Amino acid sequence: MLRFSFFLIFTLPLVSVSAQDQTKLYAALEAGIAAVEENVVVWRRDIHANPELSNREFRTAELVATHLESLGIDVRTQVAHTGVVGILRGTMPGPVVALRADMDALPVTEMADVPFASKVRAQYNGQEVGVMHACGHDNHVAILMGVATVLAGMREMLPGSVKFIFQPAEEGAPPGEEGGAELMLKEGAFADPTPDVIFGLHVWPGTVGEISYLPGPFMASVDQLNIRVTGRQTHGAVPWGGVDPIVVASQIVLGLQTIASRQLDVTATPSIITVGTIHGGVRHNIIPDEVELTGTIRTFLPEVRADIERRIRQTAVHIAESSGAKAEVTIRNGYPVTVNDPDLTLQMLPTLQRIAPSVVRSHQITGAEDFSYFAQEVPGLYFFLGVTPADQDPATAPRNHSPYFYADEGALPVGMRALLSLTVDYMVMHAQ
């Protein structure tokens, strides 16, 4: 502890927080982590065993709100349906730091062999499904509950305020509903007070406790693609009597792949166009009228995102026209690119390097995150926390969204320490 405090005193810019006060801050932080670690594990297991789908996180939200209120934190509930926003005001002036955890689970039947495995069933898109925290959001909620506990116990020493954002529907709102980070912002999650910065983490395959980060564009934007190809129905034995939309759809699939591989500068930024479903026809010897394709588009730059959309429409429409068919292209924009503010990342990197057993620079991730909406409003830093058990290889272990996904609880204290240290370090650096 002496070495830890000494290092901080001589590496953080001193404004209005004295060296003695800094020493007290970090001593209280470490003592708080030690005191709450066991509770964090209990919360994580309870949330894991009782998962809830997007916009239906009623039990989780109540658990969070009750806990924050018990700490004397000002709480607002039902933000974006089930979201919870807590405000902890320090006794000294300083910046406002926002911390975010997502709460929703996935329609996945758990196969992991753990005593707290989910047995929950629910309705999803008209079907009964298993529900599982297959993306690890149970860990995020438990970590942030622990962080709130520690910071509430230090409020008399905090040079600033903290906004705790427990967000629903990161995995996407149900059809016909709004949700997630975008709706939370619409409903005032960043109001009174407005944060100066926001930090967030996500459990991910990697050595337990390892932190990975990347300045700038980190996670991709995501757009949903739908193409309806209309031909003319005919007998399968007489294809010249109609227009075959199945063959046209096949040509479109291949044509789309040349956009990323042959029409864009692959050395500038990665991009992906994936066709995930093809539906058409009802019988082996009937050429149908229509075929529907759906897929996903991933990019890392706004200008590339717009360019790809234009090229997709052009490619699909012209291929269809060349065969006498018609293609209707619909692209539904999803989450924007998750961008880590470069200056904030550089400023806070020493904090992460100090508290984690390993910190590595990541490559760009083609997954998407609606933390991106928060990071469009204020400078943000989002990072991954390794949770692969020691007896598994992170490269081959079940990943997020797998029914076998499991997060090693040894990473929980590192996650707490990361968010706590980022918060306190930023406050000390920018104290008024």
Coordinates of C-alpha atoms in Angstrom, one line a residue:
M1 CA 0.0 0.0 0.0
L2 CA 2.8 2.4 0.8
R3 CA 4.4 1.8 -2.6
F4 CA 1.0 2.2 -4.3
S5 CA 0.2 5.5 -2.6
F6 CA 3.7 6.9 -3.1
F7 CA 3.5 6.2 -6.8
L8 CA 0.3 8.0 -7.2
I9 CA 1.3 11.1 -5.2
F10 CA 4.3 11.7 -7.5
T11 CA 2.7 10.9 -10.8
L12 CA -0.7 12.6 -10.6
P13 CA -0.8 16.4 -11.2
L14 CA -1.6 18.1 -8.0
V15 CA -4.3 20.7 -8.2
S16 CA -6.4 21.3 -5.0
V17 CA -6.0 17.7 -3.6
S18 CA -3.1 17.5 -1.3
A19 CA -0.7 14.6 -1.2
Q20 CA -2.0 13.7 2.2
D21 CA -5.6 13.7 0.9
Q22 CA -4.5 11.5 -2.0
T23 CA -3.0 9.0 0.3
K24 CA -6.2 8.8 2.3
L25 CA -8.2 8.4 -0.9
Y26 CA -6.3 5.4 -2.2
A27 CA -6.1 3.8 1.2
A28 CA -9.8 4.0 1.5
L29 CA -10.2 2.6 -2.0
E30 CA -8.2 -0.5 -1.3
A31 CA -9.9 -1.1 2.0
G32 CA -13.3 -0.7 0.4
I33 CA -12.5 -3.3 -2.3
A34 CA -11.4 -5.8 0.3
A35 CA -14.5 -5.3 2.3
V36 CA -17.0 -5.7 -0.6
E37 CA -15.3 -8.5 -2.7
E38 CA -17.4 -11.3 -1.2
N39 CA -20.6 -9.4 -1.7
V40 CA -19.8 -8.8 -5.4
V41 CA -19.4 -12.5 -5.9
V42 CA -22.8 -13.1 -4.2
W43 CA -24.5 -10.4 -6.3
R44 CA -23.0 -11.8 -9.5
R45 CA -24.2 -15.3 -8.9
D46 CA -27.6 -14.1 -7.9
I47 CA -28.0 -12.0 -11.1
H48 CA -26.6 -14.8 -13.2
A49 CA -29.1 -17.3 -11.8
N50 CA -32.0 -14.8 -12.5
P51 CA -31.3 -13.3 -15.9
E52 CA -33.8 -11.1 -17.7
L53 CA -34.1 -10.2 -21.4
S54 CA -33.8 -6.7 -22.8
N55 CA -36.3 -4.1 -21.5
R56 CA -37.5 -6.7 -19.0
E57 CA -34.8 -6.3 -16.4
F58 CA -37.3 -5.6 -13.6
R59 CA -35.8 -7.7 -10.8
T60 CA -32.2 -6.6 -11.7
A61 CA -33.2 -3.0 -11.7
E62 CA -35.0 -3.3 -8.3
L63 CA -31.9 -5.0 -6.8
V64 CA -29.7 -2.2 -8.1
A65 CA -32.0 0.6 -7.0
T66 CA -32.5 -0.8 -3.6
H67 CA -28.7 -1.2 -3.1
L68 CA -27.9 2.3 -4.3
E69 CA -30.6 3.8 -2.1
S70 CA -29.2 1.9 0.9
L71 CA -25.9 3.7 0.2
G72 CA -27.5 7.1 0.4
I73 CA -27.1 7.6 -3.4
D74 CA -29.8 9.7 -5.2
V75 CA -31.6 7.2 -7.5
R76 CA -33.8 7.6 -10.5
T77 CA -35.5 4.6 -11.8
Q78 CA -37.5 3.6 -15.0
V79 CA -35.1 5.4 -17.3
A80 CA -35.5 3.8 -20.7
H81 CA -38.1 1.4 -19.2
T82 CA -35.9 -0.4 -16.6
G83 CA -32.7 1.7 -16.4
V84 CA -31.4 3.0 -13.1
V85 CA -29.3 6.2 -12.7
G86 CA -27.6 7.0 -9.4
I87 CA -25.8 10.2 -8.4
L88 CA -23.2 10.3 -5.7
R89 CA -22.1 13.8 -4.9
G90 CA -18.8 14.2 -3.3
T91 CA -18.2 16.9 -0.6
M92 CA -15.6 18.7 -2.6
P93 CA -15.9 20.4 -6.0
G94 CA -14.6 18.5 -9.0
P95 CA -15.5 16.7 -12.2
V96 CA -18.5 14.4 -12.8
V97 CA -17.4 10.9 -13.8
A98 CA -20.0 8.5 -15.3
L99 CA -19.7 4.7 -15.0
R100 CA -21.9 2.3 -17.0
A101 CA -23.0 -1.3 -16.6
D102 CA -25.4 -3.1 -18.9
M103 CA -28.0 -5.4 -17.3
D104 CA -29.7 -7.5 -20.0
A105 CA -29.3 -11.2 -20.8
L106 CA -29.8 -13.2 -24.0
P107 CA -32.2 -15.8 -25.3
V108 CA -29.7 -18.6 -24.8
T109 CA -30.2 -21.9 -22.8
E110 CA -27.3 -22.2 -20.4
M111 CA -25.1 -25.3 -20.8
A112 CA -22.3 -24.3 -18.4
D113 CA -21.9 -26.6 -15.5
V114 CA -22.0 -24.2 -12.5
P115 CA -24.2 -24.4 -9.4
F116 CA -25.8 -21.0 -10.1
A117 CA -26.6 -21.8 -13.8
S118 CA -29.8 -20.2 -15.1
K119 CA -33.0 -22.2 -15.3
V120 CA -35.0 -19.3 -16.4
R121 CA -37.4 -19.5 -19.4
A122 CA -39.1 -16.6 -21.1
Q123 CA -40.9 -15.5 -24.3
Y124 CA -38.8 -14.1 -27.1
N125 CA -40.2 -13.3 -30.5
G126 CA -43.2 -15.6 -29.8
Q127 CA -41.2 -18.5 -28.7
E128 CA -40.3 -19.9 -25.3
V129 CA -36.6 -19.8 -24.8
G130 CA -33.9 -20.2 -22.2
V131 CA -32.4 -17.0 -20.8
M132 CA -28.7 -16.7 -19.9
H133 CA -26.2 -14.0 -19.1
A134 CA -24.2 -15.4 -22.0
C135 CA -22.5 -12.0 -22.6
G136 CA -21.4 -11.5 -19.0
H137 CA -23.5 -8.5 -18.1
D138 CA -24.1 -10.1 -14.7
N139 CA -20.4 -9.4 -14.0
H140 CA -20.8 -5.8 -15.1
V141 CA -23.7 -5.1 -12.8
A142 CA -22.1 -6.8 -9.8
I143 CA -18.8 -4.9 -10.4
L144 CA -20.5 -1.5 -10.6
M145 CA -22.6 -2.3 -7.4
G146 CA -19.3 -2.9 -5.7
V147 CA -17.8 0.3 -7.1
A148 CA -20.8 2.2 -5.8
T149 CA -20.4 0.7 -2.4
V150 CA -16.7 1.7 -2.1
L151 CA -17.2 5.2 -3.5
A152 CA -20.2 5.8 -1.2
G153 CA -18.0 5.0 1.7
M154 CA -15.4 7.6 0.5
R155 CA -17.8 10.4 -0.4
E156 CA -16.3 12.8 2.2
M157 CA -13.0 12.6 0.4
L158 CA -14.2 12.7 -3.2
P159 CA -13.2 15.8 -5.2
G160 CA -16.2 15.4 -7.6
S161 CA -19.3 13.4 -8.3
V162 CA -20.1 10.0 -9.8
K163 CA -23.0 9.1 -12.0
F164 CA -23.8 5.3 -12.0
I165 CA -25.7 4.2 -15.1
F166 CA -27.2 0.8 -15.1
Q167 CA -28.5 0.3 -18.6
P168 CA -31.1 -2.0 -20.1
A169 CA -31.3 -3.5 -23.6
E170 CA -27.7 -3.3 -24.7
E171 CA -28.4 -6.4 -26.7
G172 CA -31.1 -4.5 -28.6
A173 CA -34.7 -3.7 -27.7
P174 CA -37.5 -6.1 -28.7
P175 CA -39.1 -5.4 -32.1
G176 CA -41.3 -2.3 -31.9
E177 CA -39.7 -0.9 -28.8
E178 CA -37.0 1.6 -28.1
G179 CA -34.3 1.0 -25.5
G180 CA -30.7 1.0 -24.5
A181 CA -28.2 3.8 -24.2
E182 CA -29.8 5.9 -26.9
L183 CA -33.2 6.0 -25.1
M184 CA -31.5 6.6 -21.7
L185 CA -29.9 9.7 -23.2
K186 CA -33.2 10.9 -24.6
E187 CA -34.7 10.5 -21.2
G188 CA -32.1 12.6 -19.5
A189 CA -29.5 10.0 -18.2
F190 CA -26.8 12.6 -18.7
A191 CA -28.7 15.6 -17.2
D192 CA -28.2 17.2 -13.8
P193 CA -25.3 16.8 -13.7
T194 CA -23.8 16.2 -17.1
P195 CA -20.7 14.0 -16.9
D196 CA -17.3 15.2 -18.0
V197 CA -16.3 11.6 -19.0
I198 CA -17.6 8.1 -19.0
F199 CA -15.9 4.8 -18.3
G200 CA -17.1 1.3 -19.0
L201 CA -15.8 -2.3 -19.3
H202 CA -16.8 -5.6 -20.8
V203 CA -15.8 -9.1 -19.8
W204 CA -14.1 -10.8 -22.7
P205 CA -11.9 -13.9 -23.5
G206 CA -8.5 -13.3 -22.1
T207 CA -6.2 -14.1 -19.2
V208 CA -8.0 -13.4 -15.9
G209 CA -7.7 -9.8 -15.0
E210 CA -6.0 -8.8 -18.3
I211 CA -7.2 -5.4 -19.7
S212 CA -7.2 -4.7 -23.4
Y213 CA -7.9 -1.3 -24.9
L214 CA -7.5 0.7 -28.1
P215 CA -7.5 4.5 -28.7
G216 CA -9.9 5.8 -31.3
P217 CA -12.4 3.5 -33.2
F218 CA -12.5 0.4 -31.0
M219 CA -15.7 -1.5 -31.8
A220 CA -17.6 -1.4 -35.1
S221 CA -20.8 0.2 -36.1
V222 CA -23.6 -2.3 -36.9
D223 CA -26.3 -2.0 -39.5
Q224 CA -29.0 -4.5 -40.4
L225 CA -29.4 -5.4 -44.1
N226 CA -32.5 -6.7 -45.8
I227 CA -32.8 -7.4 -49.5
R228 CA -36.0 -8.6 -51.1
V229 CA -35.4 -10.1 -54.6
T230 CA -38.6 -10.3 -56.7
G231 CA -38.6 -12.5 -59.8
R232 CA -41.5 -14.4 -61.5
Q233 CA -42.7 -17.7 -60.4
T234 CA -42.6 -20.7 -62.8
H235 CA -42.1 -24.5 -62.9
G236 CA -38.7 -25.7 -61.8
A237 CA -38.5 -27.7 -65.1
V238 CA -39.1 -24.6 -67.2
P239 CA -36.9 -21.8 -65.7
W240 CA -37.1 -19.8 -68.9
G241 CA -40.8 -19.4 -68.2
G242 CA -40.1 -17.0 -65.3
V243 CA -37.3 -15.1 -63.5
D244 CA -35.5 -17.1 -60.9
P245 CA -34.9 -15.0 -57.7
I246 CA -32.9 -17.7 -56.1
V247 CA -30.1 -17.5 -58.7
V248 CA -30.3 -13.7 -58.6
A249 CA -30.0 -13.7 -54.8
S250 CA -27.0 -16.0 -55.0
Q251 CA -25.3 -13.6 -57.4
I252 CA -26.1 -10.7 -55.1
V253 CA -24.5 -12.5 -52.1
L254 CA -21.3 -13.0 -54.2
G255 CA -21.4 -9.5 -55.5
L256 CA -21.7 -8.0 -52.0
Q257 CA -18.4 -9.8 -51.0
T258 CA -16.5 -7.8 -53.7
I259 CA -17.4 -4.5 -52.0
A260 CA -15.1 -5.1 -49.0
S261 CA -12.5 -7.1 -50.9
R262 CA -12.3 -5.2 -54.2
Q263 CA -13.9 -1.8 -54.0
L264 CA -12.7 -0.4 -50.7
D265 CA -9.1 0.2 -49.6
V266 CA -8.5 -2.7 -47.3
T267 CA -5.4 -1.1 -45.9
A268 CA -7.3 1.9 -44.5
T269 CA -10.0 0.2 -42.4
P270 CA -11.7 -3.1 -42.1
S271 CA -15.3 -3.7 -43.0
I272 CA -17.6 -6.7 -43.1
I273 CA -20.8 -7.5 -45.1
T274 CA -22.3 -10.8 -43.9
V275 CA -25.5 -12.4 -45.3
G276 CA -26.9 -14.4 -42.5
T277 CA -30.2 -15.7 -43.8
I278 CA -31.7 -16.6 -47.2
H279 CA -35.5 -17.5 -47.3
G280 CA -37.4 -18.4 -50.4
G281 CA -39.5 -21.1 -52.0
V282 CA -41.9 -23.7 -50.7
R283 CA -41.3 -26.7 -53.0
H284 CA -38.4 -28.4 -54.7
N285 CA -39.9 -28.0 -58.3
I286 CA -41.3 -24.5 -58.0
I287 CA -39.2 -21.4 -58.7
P288 CA -40.7 -18.8 -56.3
D289 CA -41.6 -15.2 -56.8
E290 CA -39.4 -13.9 -54.0
V291 CA -36.3 -14.5 -52.0
E292 CA -35.4 -12.5 -48.9
L293 CA -31.8 -12.0 -47.7
T294 CA -30.8 -10.5 -44.3
G295 CA -27.4 -9.7 -43.0
T296 CA -25.2 -7.4 -41.0
I297 CA -22.8 -4.6 -41.9
R298 CA -19.8 -3.7 -39.8
T299 CA -17.5 -0.6 -40.3
F300 CA -15.3 1.7 -38.3
L301 CA -15.5 5.1 -40.0
P302 CA -18.7 7.1 -40.7
E303 CA -17.7 7.9 -44.3
V304 CA -17.0 4.2 -45.0
R305 CA -20.3 3.3 -43.4
A306 CA -22.2 5.6 -45.8
D307 CA -20.1 4.5 -48.8
I308 CA -20.8 0.8 -48.2
E309 CA -24.5 1.4 -47.9
R310 CA -24.4 3.2 -51.3
R311 CA -22.5 0.3 -52.9
I312 CA -24.7 -2.4 -51.5
R313 CA -27.8 -0.7 -53.0
Q314 CA -26.1 -0.2 -56.3
T315 CA -24.8 -3.8 -56.4
A316 CA -28.0 -5.5 -55.5
V317 CA -30.3 -3.4 -57.7
H318 CA -28.1 -3.7 -60.8
I319 CA -27.5 -7.4 -60.5
A320 CA -31.2 -8.0 -60.2
E321 CA -32.0 -5.7 -63.1
S322 CA -29.5 -7.6 -65.3
S323 CA -31.6 -10.7 -64.9
G324 CA -35.0 -9.1 -65.2
A325 CA -35.6 -9.2 -61.5
K326 CA -36.1 -6.5 -58.9
A327 CA -34.1 -5.9 -55.7
E328 CA -35.4 -3.7 -52.8
V329 CA -32.7 -2.9 -50.3
T330 CA -33.5 -1.8 -46.7
I331 CA -30.7 -0.9 -44.3
R332 CA -31.6 -0.2 -40.7
N333 CA -28.8 1.7 -38.9
G334 CA -27.9 0.3 -35.5
Y335 CA -25.2 1.3 -33.1
P336 CA -22.5 3.7 -34.2
V337 CA -18.8 3.1 -33.9
T338 CA -17.5 2.9 -30.3
V339 CA -14.7 5.4 -30.2
N340 CA -12.3 5.7 -27.2
D341 CA -11.3 9.4 -26.9
P342 CA -7.6 9.3 -27.8
D343 CA -6.6 12.0 -25.3
L344 CA -8.6 10.5 -22.4
T345 CA -7.2 7.0 -23.2
L346 CA -3.6 8.3 -23.2
Q347 CA -4.3 10.2 -20.0
M348 CA -5.8 7.2 -18.2
L349 CA -3.6 4.4 -19.6
P350 CA -1.1 4.6 -16.7
T351 CA -4.0 4.0 -14.3
L352 CA -4.9 0.8 -16.1
Q353 CA -1.3 -0.3 -16.3
R354 CA -0.8 0.2 -12.6
I355 CA -3.8 -1.8 -11.4
A356 CA -4.0 -4.8 -13.8
P357 CA -1.7 -7.8 -14.0
S358 CA -1.5 -7.2 -17.8
V359 CA -2.6 -4.4 -20.1
V360 CA -2.4 -5.0 -23.9
R361 CA -3.3 -2.9 -26.9
S362 CA -6.2 -4.5 -28.7
H363 CA -6.9 -4.7 -32.4
Q364 CA -10.3 -3.4 -33.6
I365 CA -13.3 -5.5 -32.6
T366 CA -16.0 -6.1 -35.2
G367 CA -18.6 -6.6 -32.4
A368 CA -20.7 -3.6 -31.6
E369 CA -21.7 -1.8 -28.4
D370 CA -24.2 0.9 -27.6
F371 CA -21.8 2.4 -25.1
S372 CA -21.0 4.3 -28.4
Y373 CA -23.9 6.6 -27.8
F374 CA -22.6 7.7 -24.4
A375 CA -19.1 8.2 -25.9
Q376 CA -20.6 10.5 -28.6
E377 CA -21.8 12.9 -25.9
V378 CA -18.7 13.1 -23.7
P379 CA -15.2 11.6 -23.9
G380 CA -15.3 7.9 -23.2
L381 CA -13.0 5.0 -22.4
Y382 CA -14.2 1.5 -22.9
F383 CA -12.0 -1.6 -22.3
F384 CA -12.1 -5.4 -22.1
L385 CA -11.5 -7.4 -18.9
G386 CA -10.1 -10.9 -19.4
V387 CA -12.2 -13.6 -17.7
T388 CA -11.1 -17.0 -19.2
P389 CA -10.5 -19.6 -16.5
A390 CA -6.9 -20.6 -16.1
D391 CA -7.5 -24.2 -17.3
Q392 CA -8.8 -22.9 -20.7
D393 CA -7.1 -21.3 -23.7
P394 CA -8.7 -17.9 -24.4
A395 CA -8.4 -18.6 -28.1
T396 CA -10.6 -21.7 -28.0
A397 CA -12.7 -21.2 -24.8
P398 CA -16.4 -20.6 -25.2
R399 CA -16.9 -17.0 -26.1
N400 CA -19.5 -14.4 -25.3
H401 CA -23.0 -15.5 -26.5
S402 CA -22.1 -19.2 -26.2
P403 CA -24.3 -21.3 -24.0
Y404 CA -21.0 -22.5 -22.4
F405 CA -19.6 -19.1 -21.7
Y406 CA -18.2 -18.7 -18.2
A407 CA -16.5 -15.8 -16.5
D408 CA -13.9 -16.5 -13.9
E409 CA -14.8 -14.5 -10.7
G410 CA -11.1 -13.8 -10.1
A411 CA -11.5 -10.9 -12.5
L412 CA -14.2 -9.2 -10.5
P413 CA -11.8 -7.4 -8.1
V414 CA -9.7 -6.2 -11.1
G415 CA -12.8 -4.8 -12.7
M416 CA -13.7 -3.0 -9.5
R417 CA -10.2 -1.7 -9.0
A418 CA -10.1 -0.5 -12.7
L419 CA -13.3 1.6 -12.5
L420 CA -12.5 2.9 -9.0
S421 CA -9.0 3.9 -9.9
L422 CA -10.1 5.5 -13.2
T423 CA -12.7 7.5 -11.3
V424 CA -10.4 8.6 -8.4
D425 CA -7.4 9.3 -10.6
Y426 CA -9.5 11.4 -13.0
M427 CA -11.0 13.4 -10.1
V428 CA -7.6 14.1 -8.6
M429 CA -6.2 15.1 -12.0
H430 CA -9.1 17.5 -12.6
A431 CA -10.0 18.7 -9.1
Q432 CA -11.2 22.3 -8.9

